[in-house]
Amino acid sequence: SAQVPADLILHRAKVATFDDRSTMASTVVIRGDRILAVGGPDLLARYRAPQTLDLKGKLLIPGFNDTHIH
């Protein structure tokens, strides 16, 4: 089947989802200003993007904005 187009895929990350089960994911798919999918490495086969970044195990917190300014 055809892959779904996206703009950016972040993978091999520790993605904190903050859902009811404190699920940790490894892949985030983004198109425009929206997160299309959060999950495991299987998302790499379902989506295609011109930019794919390997986060090498770094922590990723989607949507987190720290507005604490001094």
PDB file of N, CA, C and O in Angstrom:
ATOM      1  N   SER A   1       0.836  -1.195   0.000  1.00  0.00           N
ATOM      2  CA  SER A   1       0.000   0.000   0.000  1.00  0.00           C
ATOM      3  C   SER A   1       0.874   1.249   0.000  1.00  0.00           C
ATOM      4  O   SER A   1       2.031   1.224   0.404  1.00  0.00           O
ATOM      5  N   ALA A   2       0.294   2.362  -0.429  1.00  0.00           N
ATOM      6  CA  ALA A   2       1.029   3.625  -0.527  1.00  0.00           C
ATOM      7  C   ALA A   2       1.284   4.216   0.855  1.00  0.00           C
ATOM      8  O   ALA A   2       0.465   4.082   1.759  1.00  0.00           O
ATOM      9  N   GLN A   3       2.428   4.857   0.971  1.00  0.00           N
ATOM     10  CA  GLN A   3       2.755   5.524   2.229  1.00  0.00           C
ATOM     11  C   GLN A   3       2.053   6.877   2.303  1.00  0.00           C
ATOM     12  O   GLN A   3       1.875   7.558   1.294  1.00  0.00           O
ATOM     13  N   VAL A   4       1.679   7.270   3.494  1.00  0.00           N
ATOM     14  CA  VAL A   4       1.019   8.553   3.730  1.00  0.00           C
ATOM     15  C   VAL A   4       2.093   9.645   3.784  1.00  0.00           C
ATOM     16  O   VAL A   4       3.095   9.491   4.484  1.00  0.00           O
ATOM     17  N   PRO A   5       1.898  10.751   3.048  1.00  0.00           N
ATOM     18  CA  PRO A   5       2.902  11.819   3.078  1.00  0.00           C
ATOM     19  C   PRO A   5       2.892  12.596   4.391  1.00  0.00           C
ATOM     20  O   PRO A   5       1.839  12.843   4.981  1.00  0.00           O
ATOM     21  N   ALA A   6       4.080  12.965   4.820  1.00  0.00           N
ATOM     22  CA  ALA A   6       4.280  13.780   6.017  1.00  0.00           C
ATOM     23  C   ALA A   6       5.428  14.738   5.727  1.00  0.00           C
ATOM     24  O   ALA A   6       6.065  14.649   4.676  1.00  0.00           O
ATOM     25  N   ASP A   7       5.688  15.635   6.645  1.00  0.00           N
ATOM     26  CA  ASP A   7       6.799  16.578   6.479  1.00  0.00           C
ATOM     27  C   ASP A   7       8.044  16.158   7.247  1.00  0.00           C
ATOM     28  O   ASP A   7       9.160  16.414   6.813  1.00  0.00           O
ATOM     29  N   LEU A   8       7.841  15.537   8.395  1.00  0.00           N
ATOM     30  CA  LEU A   8       8.957  15.199   9.274  1.00  0.00           C
ATOM     31  C   LEU A   8       8.628  13.948  10.069  1.00  0.00           C
ATOM     32  O   LEU A   8       7.511  13.796  10.564  1.00  0.00           O
ATOM     33  N   ILE A   9       9.609  13.056  10.168  1.00  0.00           N
ATOM     34  CA  ILE A   9       9.485  11.876  11.024  1.00  0.00           C
ATOM     35  C   ILE A   9      10.640  11.895  12.016  1.00  0.00           C
ATOM     36  O   ILE A   9      11.800  11.994  11.623  1.00  0.00           O
ATOM     37  N   LEU A  10      10.302  11.838  13.287  1.00  0.00           N
ATOM     38  CA  LEU A  10      11.297  11.742  14.357  1.00  0.00           C
ATOM     39  C   LEU A  10      11.229  10.315  14.872  1.00  0.00           C
ATOM     40  O   LEU A  10      10.141   9.837  15.222  1.00  0.00           O
ATOM     41  N   HIS A  11      12.365   9.622  14.910  1.00  0.00           N
ATOM     42  CA  HIS A  11      12.331   8.220  15.331  1.00  0.00           C
ATOM     43  C   HIS A  11      13.516   7.890  16.227  1.00  0.00           C
ATOM     44  O   HIS A  11      14.413   8.695  16.413  1.00  0.00           O
ATOM     45  N   ARG A  12      13.471   6.685  16.814  1.00  0.00           N
ATOM     46  CA  ARG A  12      14.453   6.209  17.792  1.00  0.00           C
ATOM     47  C   ARG A  12      14.561   7.185  18.958  1.00  0.00           C
ATOM     48  O   ARG A  12      15.639   7.481  19.452  1.00  0.00           O
ATOM     49  N   ALA A  13      13.408   7.680  19.394  1.00  0.00           N
ATOM     50  CA  ALA A  13      13.345   8.620  20.511  1.00  0.00           C
ATOM     51  C   ALA A  13      12.684   7.935  21.700  1.00  0.00           C
ATOM     52  O   ALA A  13      12.152   6.840  21.579  1.00  0.00           O
ATOM     53  N   LYS A  14      12.731   8.600  22.834  1.00  0.00           N
ATOM     54  CA  LYS A  14      11.922   8.222  23.998  1.00  0.00           C
ATOM     55  C   LYS A  14      10.823   9.269  24.050  1.00  0.00           C
ATOM     56  O   LYS A  14      11.032  10.374  24.546  1.00  0.00           O
ATOM     57  N   VAL A  15       9.657   8.936  23.491  1.00  0.00           N
ATOM     58  CA  VAL A  15       8.566   9.887  23.361  1.00  0.00           C
ATOM     59  C   VAL A  15       7.619   9.736  24.551  1.00  0.00           C
ATOM     60  O   VAL A  15       6.975   8.704  24.714  1.00  0.00           O
ATOM     61  N   ALA A  16       7.543  10.760  25.367  1.00  0.00           N
ATOM     62  CA  ALA A  16       6.645  10.768  26.521  1.00  0.00           C
ATOM     63  C   ALA A  16       5.261  11.184  26.040  1.00  0.00           C
ATOM     64  O   ALA A  16       5.084  12.293  25.529  1.00  0.00           O
ATOM     65  N   THR A  17       4.269  10.290  26.182  1.00  0.00           N
ATOM     66  CA  THR A  17       2.925  10.595  25.691  1.00  0.00           C
ATOM     67  C   THR A  17       2.015  11.163  26.762  1.00  0.00           C
ATOM     68  O   THR A  17       1.038  11.823  26.456  1.00  0.00           O
ATOM     69  N   PHE A  18       2.296  10.893  28.021  1.00  0.00           N
ATOM     70  CA  PHE A  18       1.485  11.362  29.141  1.00  0.00           C
ATOM     71  C   PHE A  18       0.025  10.920  29.042  1.00  0.00           C
ATOM     72  O   PHE A  18      -0.873  11.612  29.483  1.00  0.00           O
ATOM     73  N   ASP A  19      -0.193   9.740  28.450  1.00  0.00           N
ATOM     74  CA  ASP A  19      -1.544   9.195  28.430  1.00  0.00           C
ATOM     75  C   ASP A  19      -1.832   8.496  29.762  1.00  0.00           C
ATOM     76  O   ASP A  19      -1.012   8.534  30.681  1.00  0.00           O
ATOM     77  N   ASP A  20      -2.997   7.877  29.878  1.00  0.00           N
ATOM     78  CA  ASP A  20      -3.412   7.250  31.149  1.00  0.00           C
ATOM     79  C   ASP A  20      -2.490   6.128  31.602  1.00  0.00           C
ATOM     80  O   ASP A  20      -2.437   5.808  32.785  1.00  0.00           O
ATOM     81  N   ARG A  21      -1.772   5.507  30.657  1.00  0.00           N
ATOM     82  CA  ARG A  21      -0.876   4.389  30.996  1.00  0.00           C
ATOM     83  C   ARG A  21       0.600   4.779  30.985  1.00  0.00           C
ATOM     84  O   ARG A  21       1.470   3.927  31.046  1.00  0.00           O
ATOM     85  N   SER A  22       0.887   6.073  30.838  1.00  0.00           N
ATOM     86  CA  SER A  22       2.275   6.558  30.752  1.00  0.00           C
ATOM     87  C   SER A  22       3.058   5.834  29.663  1.00  0.00           C
ATOM     88  O   SER A  22       4.211   5.466  29.839  1.00  0.00           O
ATOM     89  N   THR A  23       2.420   5.658  28.521  1.00  0.00           N
ATOM     90  CA  THR A  23       3.029   4.969  27.383  1.00  0.00           C
ATOM     91  C   THR A  23       4.253   5.730  26.881  1.00  0.00           C
ATOM     92  O   THR A  23       4.229   6.955  26.778  1.00  0.00           O
ATOM     93  N   MET A  24       5.309   4.993  26.575  1.00  0.00           N
ATOM     94  CA  MET A  24       6.472   5.575  25.918  1.00  0.00           C
ATOM     95  C   MET A  24       6.475   5.057  24.481  1.00  0.00           C
ATOM     96  O   MET A  24       6.331   3.869  24.247  1.00  0.00           O
ATOM     97  N   ALA A  25       6.613   5.964  23.534  1.00  0.00           N
ATOM     98  CA  ALA A  25       6.666   5.619  22.120  1.00  0.00           C
ATOM     99  C   ALA A  25       8.073   5.900  21.608  1.00  0.00           C
ATOM    100  O   ALA A  25       8.931   6.363  22.363  1.00  0.00           O
ATOM    101  N   SER A  26       8.310   5.623  20.320  1.00  0.00           N
ATOM    102  CA  SER A  26       9.638   5.872  19.763  1.00  0.00           C
ATOM    103  C   SER A  26       9.610   6.707  18.489  1.00  0.00           C
ATOM    104  O   SER A  26      10.648   7.147  18.021  1.00  0.00           O
ATOM    105  N   THR A  27       8.417   6.931  17.921  1.00  0.00           N
ATOM    106  CA  THR A  27       8.319   7.610  16.631  1.00  0.00           C
ATOM    107  C   THR A  27       7.181   8.630  16.655  1.00  0.00           C
ATOM    108  O   THR A  27       6.110   8.353  17.175  1.00  0.00           O
ATOM    109  N   VAL A  28       7.446   9.809  16.051  1.00  0.00           N
ATOM    110  CA  VAL A  28       6.429  10.846  15.886  1.00  0.00           C
ATOM    111  C   VAL A  28       6.448  11.277  14.423  1.00  0.00           C
ATOM    112  O   VAL A  28       7.509  11.532  13.858  1.00  0.00           O
ATOM    113  N   VAL A  29       5.257  11.361  13.826  1.00  0.00           N
ATOM    114  CA  VAL A  29       5.109  11.772  12.431  1.00  0.00           C
ATOM    115  C   VAL A  29       4.382  13.114  12.412  1.00  0.00           C
ATOM    116  O   VAL A  29       3.333  13.269  13.050  1.00  0.00           O
ATOM    117  N   ILE A  30       4.936  14.085  11.668  1.00  0.00           N
ATOM    118  CA  ILE A  30       4.412  15.452  11.654  1.00  0.00           C
ATOM    119  C   ILE A  30       4.142  15.892  10.218  1.00  0.00           C
ATOM    120  O   ILE A  30       4.947  15.647   9.316  1.00  0.00           O
ATOM    121  N   ARG A  31       2.986  16.563  10.037  1.00  0.00           N
ATOM    122  CA  ARG A  31       2.689  17.230   8.762  1.00  0.00           C
ATOM    123  C   ARG A  31       2.171  18.618   9.101  1.00  0.00           C
ATOM    124  O   ARG A  31       1.204  18.754   9.856  1.00  0.00           O
ATOM    125  N   GLY A  32       2.835  19.631   8.558  1.00  0.00           N
ATOM    126  CA  GLY A  32       2.471  21.007   8.883  1.00  0.00           C
ATOM    127  C   GLY A  32       2.684  21.267  10.354  1.00  0.00           C
ATOM    128  O   GLY A  32       3.754  20.987  10.887  1.00  0.00           O
ATOM    129  N   ASP A  33       1.648  21.763  11.021  1.00  0.00           N
ATOM    130  CA  ASP A  33       1.755  22.032  12.455  1.00  0.00           C
ATOM    131  C   ASP A  33       0.997  21.005  13.283  1.00  0.00           C
ATOM    132  O   ASP A  33       0.628  21.265  14.421  1.00  0.00           O
ATOM    133  N   ARG A  34       0.795  19.817  12.715  1.00  0.00           N
ATOM    134  CA  ARG A  34       0.036  18.755  13.385  1.00  0.00           C
ATOM    135  C   ARG A  34       0.848  17.476  13.547  1.00  0.00           C
ATOM    136  O   ARG A  34       1.621  17.111  12.659  1.00  0.00           O
ATOM    137  N   ILE A  35       0.646  16.812  14.654  1.00  0.00           N
ATOM    138  CA  ILE A  35       1.202  15.478  14.849  1.00  0.00           C
ATOM    139  C   ILE A  35       0.214  14.499  14.242  1.00  0.00           C
ATOM    140  O   ILE A  35      -0.949  14.444  14.643  1.00  0.00           O
ATOM    141  N   LEU A  36       0.656  13.736  13.239  1.00  0.00           N
ATOM    142  CA  LEU A  36      -0.210  12.759  12.572  1.00  0.00           C
ATOM    143  C   LEU A  36      -0.274  11.440  13.323  1.00  0.00           C
ATOM    144  O   LEU A  36      -1.319  10.798  13.364  1.00  0.00           O
ATOM    145  N   ALA A  37       0.862  11.015  13.872  1.00  0.00           N
ATOM    146  CA  ALA A  37       0.911   9.704  14.519  1.00  0.00           C
ATOM    147  C   ALA A  37       2.028   9.663  15.544  1.00  0.00           C
ATOM    148  O   ALA A  37       3.062  10.306  15.384  1.00  0.00           O
ATOM    149  N   VAL A  38       1.778   8.892  16.592  1.00  0.00           N
ATOM    150  CA  VAL A  38       2.775   8.615  17.617  1.00  0.00           C
ATOM    151  C   VAL A  38       2.729   7.123  17.855  1.00  0.00           C
ATOM    152  O   VAL A  38       1.653   6.555  18.029  1.00  0.00           O
ATOM    153  N   GLY A  39       3.884   6.475  17.819  1.00  0.00           N
ATOM    154  CA  GLY A  39       3.889   5.031  18.020  1.00  0.00           C
ATOM    155  C   GLY A  39       5.275   4.449  17.948  1.00  0.00           C
ATOM    156  O   GLY A  39       6.249   5.069  18.360  1.00  0.00           O
ATOM    157  N   GLY A  40       5.344   3.259  17.360  1.00  0.00           N
ATOM    158  CA  GLY A  40       6.591   2.522  17.278  1.00  0.00           C
ATOM    159  C   GLY A  40       7.246   2.624  15.916  1.00  0.00           C
ATOM    160  O   GLY A  40       6.806   3.383  15.044  1.00  0.00           O
ATOM    161  N   PRO A  41       8.292   1.836  15.714  1.00  0.00           N
ATOM    162  CA  PRO A  41       9.049   1.883  14.467  1.00  0.00           C
ATOM    163  C   PRO A  41       8.237   1.467  13.237  1.00  0.00           C
ATOM    164  O   PRO A  41       8.619   1.780  12.112  1.00  0.00           O
ATOM    165  N   ASP A  42       7.102   0.799  13.441  1.00  0.00           N
ATOM    166  CA  ASP A  42       6.251   0.415  12.308  1.00  0.00           C
ATOM    167  C   ASP A  42       5.729   1.633  11.542  1.00  0.00           C
ATOM    168  O   ASP A  42       5.387   1.532  10.362  1.00  0.00           O
ATOM    169  N   LEU A  43       5.707   2.799  12.176  1.00  0.00           N
ATOM    170  CA  LEU A  43       5.250   4.009  11.500  1.00  0.00           C
ATOM    171  C   LEU A  43       6.169   4.406  10.349  1.00  0.00           C
ATOM    172  O   LEU A  43       5.738   5.062   9.400  1.00  0.00           O
ATOM    173  N   LEU A  44       7.433   4.003  10.411  1.00  0.00           N
ATOM    174  CA  LEU A  44       8.377   4.327   9.328  1.00  0.00           C
ATOM    175  C   LEU A  44       7.956   3.691   8.013  1.00  0.00           C
ATOM    176  O   LEU A  44       8.240   4.226   6.937  1.00  0.00           O
ATOM    177  N   ALA A  45       7.263   2.568   8.058  1.00  0.00           N
ATOM    178  CA  ALA A  45       6.788   1.906   6.844  1.00  0.00           C
ATOM    179  C   ALA A  45       5.470   2.499   6.352  1.00  0.00           C
ATOM    180  O   ALA A  45       5.154   2.404   5.168  1.00  0.00           O
ATOM    181  N   ARG A  46       4.709   3.128   7.236  1.00  0.00           N
ATOM    182  CA  ARG A  46       3.389   3.659   6.881  1.00  0.00           C
ATOM    183  C   ARG A  46       3.428   5.092   6.370  1.00  0.00           C
ATOM    184  O   ARG A  46       2.510   5.548   5.695  1.00  0.00           O
ATOM    185  N   TYR A  47       4.481   5.843   6.716  1.00  0.00           N
ATOM    186  CA  TYR A  47       4.582   7.254   6.343  1.00  0.00           C
ATOM    187  C   TYR A  47       5.882   7.509   5.609  1.00  0.00           C
ATOM    188  O   TYR A  47       6.875   6.811   5.817  1.00  0.00           O
ATOM    189  N   ARG A  48       5.881   8.547   4.762  1.00  0.00           N
ATOM    190  CA  ARG A  48       7.120   8.989   4.106  1.00  0.00           C
ATOM    191  C   ARG A  48       7.237  10.491   4.307  1.00  0.00           C
ATOM    192  O   ARG A  48       6.230  11.208   4.344  1.00  0.00           O
ATOM    193  N   ALA A  49       8.466  10.964   4.477  1.00  0.00           N
ATOM    194  CA  ALA A  49       8.707  12.392   4.686  1.00  0.00           C
ATOM    195  C   ALA A  49      10.049  12.769   4.084  1.00  0.00           C
ATOM    196  O   ALA A  49      10.972  11.948   4.072  1.00  0.00           O
ATOM    197  N   PRO A  50      10.176  13.999   3.594  1.00  0.00           N
ATOM    198  CA  PRO A  50      11.461  14.438   3.053  1.00  0.00           C
ATOM    199  C   PRO A  50      12.545  14.570   4.120  1.00  0.00           C
ATOM    200  O   PRO A  50      13.729  14.541   3.811  1.00  0.00           O
ATOM    201  N   GLN A  51      12.126  14.693   5.380  1.00  0.00           N
ATOM    202  CA  GLN A  51      13.101  14.800   6.469  1.00  0.00           C
ATOM    203  C   GLN A  51      12.770  13.774   7.550  1.00  0.00           C
ATOM    204  O   GLN A  51      11.656  13.730   8.062  1.00  0.00           O
ATOM    205  N   THR A  52      13.761  12.941   7.877  1.00  0.00           N
ATOM    206  CA  THR A  52      13.635  11.948   8.938  1.00  0.00           C
ATOM    207  C   THR A  52      14.824  12.119   9.866  1.00  0.00           C
ATOM    208  O   THR A  52      15.968  12.104   9.415  1.00  0.00           O
ATOM    209  N   LEU A  53      14.547  12.324  11.146  1.00  0.00           N
ATOM    210  CA  LEU A  53      15.616  12.541  12.114  1.00  0.00           C
ATOM    211  C   LEU A  53      15.686  11.391  13.109  1.00  0.00           C
ATOM    212  O   LEU A  53      14.679  11.040  13.726  1.00  0.00           O
ATOM    213  N   ASP A  54      16.872  10.834  13.266  1.00  0.00           N
ATOM    214  CA  ASP A  54      17.151   9.802  14.257  1.00  0.00           C
ATOM    215  C   ASP A  54      17.551  10.524  15.541  1.00  0.00           C
ATOM    216  O   ASP A  54      18.598  11.175  15.592  1.00  0.00           O
ATOM    217  N   LEU A  55      16.717  10.436  16.569  1.00  0.00           N
ATOM    218  CA  LEU A  55      16.999  11.148  17.818  1.00  0.00           C
ATOM    219  C   LEU A  55      17.903  10.376  18.765  1.00  0.00           C
ATOM    220  O   LEU A  55      18.207  10.851  19.865  1.00  0.00           O
ATOM    221  N   LYS A  56      18.333   9.195  18.358  1.00  0.00           N
ATOM    222  CA  LYS A  56      19.341   8.423  19.088  1.00  0.00           C
ATOM    223  C   LYS A  56      19.030   8.282  20.578  1.00  0.00           C
ATOM    224  O   LYS A  56      19.889   8.460  21.429  1.00  0.00           O
ATOM    225  N   GLY A  57      17.746   8.005  20.885  1.00  0.00           N
ATOM    226  CA  GLY A  57      17.360   7.744  22.262  1.00  0.00           C
ATOM    227  C   GLY A  57      17.080   8.956  23.126  1.00  0.00           C
ATOM    228  O   GLY A  57      16.811   8.824  24.315  1.00  0.00           O
ATOM    229  N   LYS A  58      17.132  10.148  22.531  1.00  0.00           N
ATOM    230  CA  LYS A  58      16.861  11.365  23.315  1.00  0.00           C
ATOM    231  C   LYS A  58      15.376  11.455  23.675  1.00  0.00           C
ATOM    232  O   LYS A  58      14.515  10.946  22.980  1.00  0.00           O
ATOM    233  N   LEU A  59      15.067  12.163  24.751  1.00  0.00           N
ATOM    234  CA  LEU A  59      13.700  12.362  25.205  1.00  0.00           C
ATOM    235  C   LEU A  59      13.006  13.391  24.328  1.00  0.00           C
ATOM    236  O   LEU A  59      13.556  14.452  24.035  1.00  0.00           O
ATOM    237  N   LEU A  60      11.776  13.079  23.926  1.00  0.00           N
ATOM    238  CA  LEU A  60      10.958  13.977  23.123  1.00  0.00           C
ATOM    239  C   LEU A  60       9.614  14.129  23.824  1.00  0.00           C
ATOM    240  O   LEU A  60       8.967  13.135  24.155  1.00  0.00           O
ATOM    241  N   ILE A  61       9.223  15.373  24.081  1.00  0.00           N
ATOM    242  CA  ILE A  61       7.942  15.652  24.721  1.00  0.00           C
ATOM    243  C   ILE A  61       7.132  16.492  23.728  1.00  0.00           C
ATOM    244  O   ILE A  61       7.271  17.713  23.675  1.00  0.00           O
ATOM    245  N   PRO A  62       6.291  15.843  22.893  1.00  0.00           N
ATOM    246  CA  PRO A  62       5.519  16.576  21.886  1.00  0.00           C
ATOM    247  C   PRO A  62       4.591  17.611  22.523  1.00  0.00           C
ATOM    248  O   PRO A  62       3.931  17.344  23.518  1.00  0.00           O
ATOM    249  N   GLY A  63       4.581  18.812  21.946  1.00  0.00           N
ATOM    250  CA  GLY A  63       3.671  19.846  22.392  1.00  0.00           C
ATOM    251  C   GLY A  63       4.085  20.567  23.649  1.00  0.00           C
ATOM    252  O   GLY A  63       3.363  21.434  24.132  1.00  0.00           O
ATOM    253  N   PHE A  64       5.238  20.256  24.204  1.00  0.00           N
ATOM    254  CA  PHE A  64       5.661  20.898  25.441  1.00  0.00           C
ATOM    255  C   PHE A  64       6.257  22.267  25.136  1.00  0.00           C
ATOM    256  O   PHE A  64       7.178  22.394  24.344  1.00  0.00           O
ATOM    257  N   ASN A  65       5.711  23.287  25.746  1.00  0.00           N
ATOM    258  CA  ASN A  65       6.231  24.662  25.620  1.00  0.00           C
ATOM    259  C   ASN A  65       6.553  25.177  27.016  1.00  0.00           C
ATOM    260  O   ASN A  65       5.655  25.295  27.844  1.00  0.00           O
ATOM    261  N   ASP A  66       7.791  25.506  27.235  1.00  0.00           N
ATOM    262  CA  ASP A  66       8.187  26.053  28.535  1.00  0.00           C
ATOM    263  C   ASP A  66       8.152  27.577  28.411  1.00  0.00           C
ATOM    264  O   ASP A  66       9.003  28.171  27.777  1.00  0.00           O
ATOM    265  N   THR A  67       7.172  28.187  29.029  1.00  0.00           N
ATOM    266  CA  THR A  67       7.050  29.647  28.963  1.00  0.00           C
ATOM    267  C   THR A  67       7.603  30.328  30.203  1.00  0.00           C
ATOM    268  O   THR A  67       7.371  31.521  30.413  1.00  0.00           O
ATOM    269  N   HIS A  68       8.355  29.592  30.994  1.00  0.00           N
ATOM    270  CA  HIS A  68       8.965  30.146  32.211  1.00  0.00           C
ATOM    271  C   HIS A  68      10.167  30.991  31.818  1.00  0.00           C
ATOM    272  O   HIS A  68      11.219  30.477  31.455  1.00  0.00           O
ATOM    273  N   ILE A  69       9.992  32.287  31.848  1.00  0.00           N
ATOM    274  CA  ILE A  69      11.053  33.212  31.393  1.00  0.00           C
ATOM    275  C   ILE A  69      11.460  34.115  32.549  1.00  0.00           C
ATOM    276  O   ILE A  69      10.628  34.635  33.276  1.00  0.00           O
ATOM    277  N   HIS A  70      12.775  34.327  32.673  1.00  0.00           N
ATOM    278  CA  HIS A  70      13.281  35.251  33.692  1.00  0.00           C
ATOM    279  C   HIS A  70      13.722  36.535  33.036  1.00  0.00           C
ATOM    280  O   HIS A  70      14.219  36.574  31.982  1.00  0.00           O
TER     281      HIS A  70
END
